mmCIF file of C-alpha atoms in Angstrom:
data_model
loop_
_atom_site.group_PDB
_atom_site.id
_atom_site.type_symbol
_atom_site.label_atom_id
_atom_site.label_comp_id
_atom_site.label_asym_id
_atom_site.label_seq_id
_atom_site.Cartn_x
_atom_site.Cartn_y
_atom_site.Cartn_z
ATOM 1 C CA MET A 12 25.292 -86.774 29.434
ATOM 2 C CA LYS A 13 23.578 -89.544 27.452
ATOM 3 C CA LEU A 14 20.392 -89.117 29.495
ATOM 4 C CA ARG A 15 20.338 -85.338 29.086
ATOM 5 C CA LYS A 16 17.070 -85.205 27.133
ATOM 6 C CA LEU A 17 15.573 -88.481 28.366
ATOM 7 C CA LYS A 18 15.609 -87.342 32.007
ATOM 8 C CA ASP A 19 12.863 -84.855 31.186
ATOM 9 C CA ILE A 20 10.505 -87.401 29.630
ATOM 10 C CA PRO A 21 8.353 -88.126 32.743
ATOM 11 C CA TYR A 22 7.582 -84.447 33.301
ATOM 12 C CA GLN A 23 6.922 -83.877 29.595
ATOM 13 C CA ILE A 24 4.474 -86.795 29.605
ATOM 14 C CA ALA A 25 2.783 -85.242 32.642
ATOM 15 C CA GLN A 26 2.470 -81.923 30.797
ATOM 16 C CA ILE A 27 0.810 -83.568 27.807
ATOM 17 C CA LEU A 28 -1.574 -85.558 29.998
ATOM 18 C CA ALA A 29 -2.446 -82.471 32.074
ATOM 19 C CA SER A 30 -3.399 -80.635 28.888
ATOM 20 C CA ASN A 31 -5.851 -83.368 27.837
ATOM 21 C CA GLU A 32 -9.352 -82.546 29.112
ATOM 22 C CA ASP A 33 -10.559 -86.160 29.326
ATOM 23 C CA VAL A 34 -7.455 -87.320 31.211
ATOM 24 C CA VAL A 35 -7.874 -84.509 33.739
ATOM 25 C CA ARG A 36 -11.613 -85.151 34.131
ATOM 26 C CA LEU A 37 -11.073 -88.862 34.734
ATOM 27 C CA ILE A 38 -8.403 -88.441 37.412
ATOM 28 C CA TYR A 39 -9.623 -85.225 39.052
ATOM 29 C CA SER A 40 -13.374 -85.837 39.354
ATOM 30 C CA ASP A 41 -14.962 -88.795 41.119
ATOM 31 C CA GLU A 42 -18.348 -88.204 39.460
ATOM 32 C CA PRO A 43 -19.552 -91.196 37.408
ATOM 33 C CA SER A 44 -21.055 -88.840 34.801
ATOM 34 C CA ILE A 45 -17.886 -86.760 34.310
ATOM 35 C CA LEU A 46 -17.484 -87.701 30.633
ATOM 36 C CA LEU A 47 -21.141 -86.925 29.896
ATOM 37 C CA THR A 48 -21.305 -83.513 31.565
ATOM 38 C CA LYS A 49 -18.009 -82.286 30.094
ATOM 39 C CA ASN A 50 -17.587 -79.903 33.027
ATOM 40 C CA GLN A 51 -14.557 -77.692 32.532
ATOM 41 C CA ILE A 52 -11.813 -78.433 35.063
ATOM 42 C CA THR A 53 -9.091 -75.816 35.180
ATOM 43 C CA VAL A 54 -6.006 -77.229 36.851
ATOM 44 C CA GLY A 55 -2.361 -77.134 35.791
ATOM 45 C CA VAL A 56 0.278 -79.819 35.633
ATOM 46 C CA ASN A 57 2.034 -78.605 38.790
ATOM 47 C CA ASP A 58 -1.235 -78.649 40.740
ATOM 48 C CA LEU A 59 -1.919 -82.206 39.585
ATOM 49 C CA ILE A 60 1.577 -83.225 40.672
ATOM 50 C CA ASN A 61 1.467 -81.391 44.003
ATOM 51 C CA ASP A 62 -1.958 -82.862 44.793
ATOM 52 C CA ASP A 63 -0.837 -86.431 43.933
ATOM 53 C CA TYR A 64 -3.003 -86.934 40.847
ATOM 54 C CA ILE A 65 0.194 -87.422 38.835
ATOM 55 C CA GLY A 66 3.317 -88.852 40.434
ATOM 56 C CA PHE A 67 6.787 -90.096 39.581
ATOM 57 C CA TYR A 68 7.400 -92.518 42.450
ATOM 58 C CA PRO A 69 7.628 -96.302 42.124
ATOM 59 C CA ALA A 70 4.318 -98.114 41.765
ATOM 60 C CA THR A 71 4.624 -100.202 44.924
ATOM 61 C CA GLU A 72 1.905 -101.301 47.307
ATOM 62 C CA SER A 73 3.198 -99.124 50.160
ATOM 63 C CA GLY A 74 3.541 -96.089 47.904
ATOM 64 C CA ILE A 75 0.039 -96.522 46.535
ATOM 65 C CA LYS A 76 -1.511 -97.158 49.952
ATOM 66 C CA ASP A 77 -0.241 -93.775 51.168
ATOM 67 C CA ILE A 78 -1.940 -91.852 48.346
ATOM 68 C CA GLU A 79 -5.252 -90.303 49.311
ATOM 69 C CA ARG A 80 -6.503 -89.854 45.728
ATOM 70 C CA ASN A 81 -9.070 -92.260 44.323
ATOM 71 C CA THR A 82 -7.703 -92.193 40.774
ATOM 72 C CA PHE A 83 -4.163 -91.244 39.825
ATOM 73 C CA ILE A 84 -1.291 -91.710 37.401
ATOM 74 C CA ILE A 85 2.325 -92.709 38.022
ATOM 75 C CA ILE A 86 4.942 -92.085 35.308
ATOM 76 C CA ASN A 87 8.272 -93.922 35.402
ATOM 77 C CA CYS A 88 11.227 -94.301 33.064
ATOM 78 C CA GLU A 89 12.478 -97.806 33.764
ATOM 79 C CA ASP A 90 15.148 -98.896 31.284
ATOM 80 C CA PHE A 91 17.805 -97.032 29.329
ATOM 81 C CA ASN A 92 19.833 -98.650 26.546
ATOM 82 C CA LEU A 93 23.104 -96.706 26.385
ATOM 83 C CA GLN A 94 24.899 -98.941 23.869
ATOM 84 C CA ALA A 95 22.620 -99.056 20.842
ATOM 85 C CA ALA A 96 24.371 -99.905 17.571
ATOM 86 C CA ASP A 97 23.044 -96.789 15.829
ATOM 87 C CA ASN A 98 24.402 -94.451 18.528
ATOM 88 C CA ASN A 99 20.903 -93.656 19.779
ATOM 89 C CA VAL A 100 19.997 -93.937 23.422
ATOM 90 C CA SER A 101 16.615 -95.476 24.005
ATOM 91 C CA ALA A 102 14.381 -95.471 27.033
ATOM 92 C CA SER A 103 11.346 -97.465 27.988
ATOM 93 C CA GLY A 104 8.970 -96.893 30.803
ATOM 94 C CA ALA A 105 5.436 -97.168 32.049
ATOM 95 C CA ILE A 106 2.479 -95.037 32.924
ATOM 96 C CA TYR A 107 0.500 -96.678 35.704
ATOM 97 C CA ILE A 108 -3.159 -95.789 36.149
ATOM 98 C CA THR A 109 -5.224 -96.903 39.101
ATOM 99 C CA THR A 110 -8.518 -96.275 40.849
ATOM 100 C CA ASP A 111 -10.389 -97.855 43.713
ATOM 101 C CA LYS A 112 -13.470 -100.066 43.361
ATOM 102 C CA ALA A 113 -15.893 -97.320 44.395
ATOM 103 C CA HIS A 114 -14.821 -95.111 41.464
ATOM 104 C CA SER A 115 -14.205 -97.721 38.777
ATOM 105 C CA LEU A 116 -17.566 -97.513 37.023
ATOM 106 C CA LEU A 117 -18.747 -94.488 35.057
ATOM 107 C CA SER A 118 -22.188 -93.684 33.677
ATOM 108 C CA LYS A 119 -23.559 -95.794 30.824
ATOM 109 C CA GLY A 120 -21.478 -98.825 31.876
ATOM 110 C CA LYS A 121 -18.114 -97.311 30.993
ATOM 111 C CA ILE A 122 -15.069 -98.323 33.010
ATOM 112 C CA ARG A 123 -13.008 -95.386 34.273
ATOM 113 C CA LEU A 124 -9.582 -96.953 33.763
ATOM 114 C CA LEU A 125 -10.309 -98.160 30.242
ATOM 115 C CA GLU A 126 -11.551 -94.688 29.322
ATOM 116 C CA LEU A 127 -8.412 -93.223 30.928
ATOM 117 C CA ALA A 128 -6.127 -95.659 29.078
ATOM 118 C CA ASP A 129 -7.801 -94.733 25.796
ATOM 119 C CA ALA A 130 -7.473 -90.990 26.526
ATOM 120 C CA ILE A 131 -3.777 -91.435 27.385
ATOM 121 C CA ASP A 132 -3.208 -93.372 24.161
ATOM 122 C CA SER A 133 -4.901 -90.630 22.148
ATOM 123 C CA ALA A 134 -2.933 -87.894 23.905
ATOM 124 C CA LEU A 135 0.529 -89.480 23.771
ATOM 125 C CA ASP A 136 1.015 -91.937 20.943
ATOM 126 C CA GLY A 137 3.374 -90.458 18.367
ATOM 127 C CA GLN A 138 3.927 -87.192 20.288
ATOM 128 C CA LYS A 139 7.306 -85.575 19.711
ATOM 129 C CA LEU A 140 9.098 -84.769 22.954
ATOM 130 C CA THR A 141 12.486 -83.088 23.424
ATOM 131 C CA ALA A 142 14.152 -86.382 22.651
ATOM 132 C CA ALA A 143 14.790 -86.909 18.934
ATOM 133 C CA GLY A 144 12.150 -89.587 18.468
ATOM 134 C CA LYS A 145 8.450 -89.869 19.050
ATOM 135 C CA ILE A 146 7.007 -91.603 22.068
ATOM 136 C CA ILE A 147 5.505 -94.945 21.117
ATOM 137 C CA LEU A 148 2.972 -96.708 23.314
ATOM 138 C CA THR A 149 3.655 -100.426 22.968
ATOM 139 C CA SER A 150 1.118 -102.238 25.169
ATOM 140 C CA ILE A 151 -1.301 -102.014 28.060
ATOM 141 C CA ASN A 152 -1.268 -104.648 30.807
ATOM 142 C CA TYR A 153 -3.586 -105.231 33.762
ATOM 143 C CA VAL A 154 -1.741 -104.905 37.097
ATOM 144 C CA VAL A 155 -2.745 -105.819 40.657
ATOM 145 C CA PHE A 156 -1.054 -103.388 43.038
ATOM 146 C CA SER A 157 -2.469 -104.665 46.330
ATOM 147 C CA ASP A 158 -5.506 -106.249 47.957
ATOM 148 C CA PHE A 159 -7.441 -103.030 47.479
ATOM 149 C CA ARG A 160 -6.148 -101.611 44.187
ATOM 150 C CA SER A 161 -5.596 -102.648 40.605
ATOM 151 C CA GLY A 162 -5.018 -100.786 37.399
ATOM 152 C CA TYR A 163 -3.162 -100.777 34.118
ATOM 153 C CA ARG A 164 0.429 -100.377 33.021
ATOM 154 C CA ILE A 165 0.802 -98.484 29.743
ATOM 155 C CA ASN A 166 4.233 -99.297 28.309
ATOM 156 C CA PHE A 167 6.148 -96.796 26.185
ATOM 157 C CA ARG A 168 9.483 -96.375 24.476
ATOM 158 C CA ILE A 169 11.367 -93.444 22.990
ATOM 159 C CA GLN A 170 14.777 -92.866 21.381
ATOM 160 C CA ASP A 171 17.137 -89.948 21.578
ATOM 161 C CA GLN A 172 19.697 -89.375 18.855
ATOM 162 C CA GLN A 173 23.014 -88.403 20.365
ATOM 163 C CA THR A 174 24.820 -85.417 18.906
ATOM 164 C CA ARG A 175 28.405 -86.160 17.971
ATOM 165 C CA LYS A 176 31.143 -83.879 16.857
ATOM 166 C CA ALA A 177 32.388 -84.460 13.332
ATOM 167 C CA GLU A 178 35.330 -86.783 13.107
ATOM 168 C CA LEU A 179 38.168 -85.686 10.816
#
């Protein structure tokens, strides 16, 4: 039961990202001018998940090679600390973002993945989820997934305060 609230974190992150217009534009449209035109894209979180723009599978070369999307996001919880001294359970994880070479450059010399990383940071950092604490983005690292794909790993952590019955 210690993971009760933390199990929902990946989907909650997906919901927040799917509600951010710039995040959706950058993953859903291949147009280099997508941030300049500000075209409205109406798509929900479940559509983005079902169409493989947002996923929850491991970021492995074989998993990424099978995706037909040019730009997409993978959300994973990776570590859970069940024995914290303050009785909180903490989790850390990563949001992977990737695109192919053909879609990496946007208009006016902007780089799609750096714009996406910035939009994700703006959307998520300090957001309160169902867990007791706020999600904290800790770092962004460049990652090479395969011969044909690279991207970034956005690291996060969150804590959940466990409810305990009063001791008499």
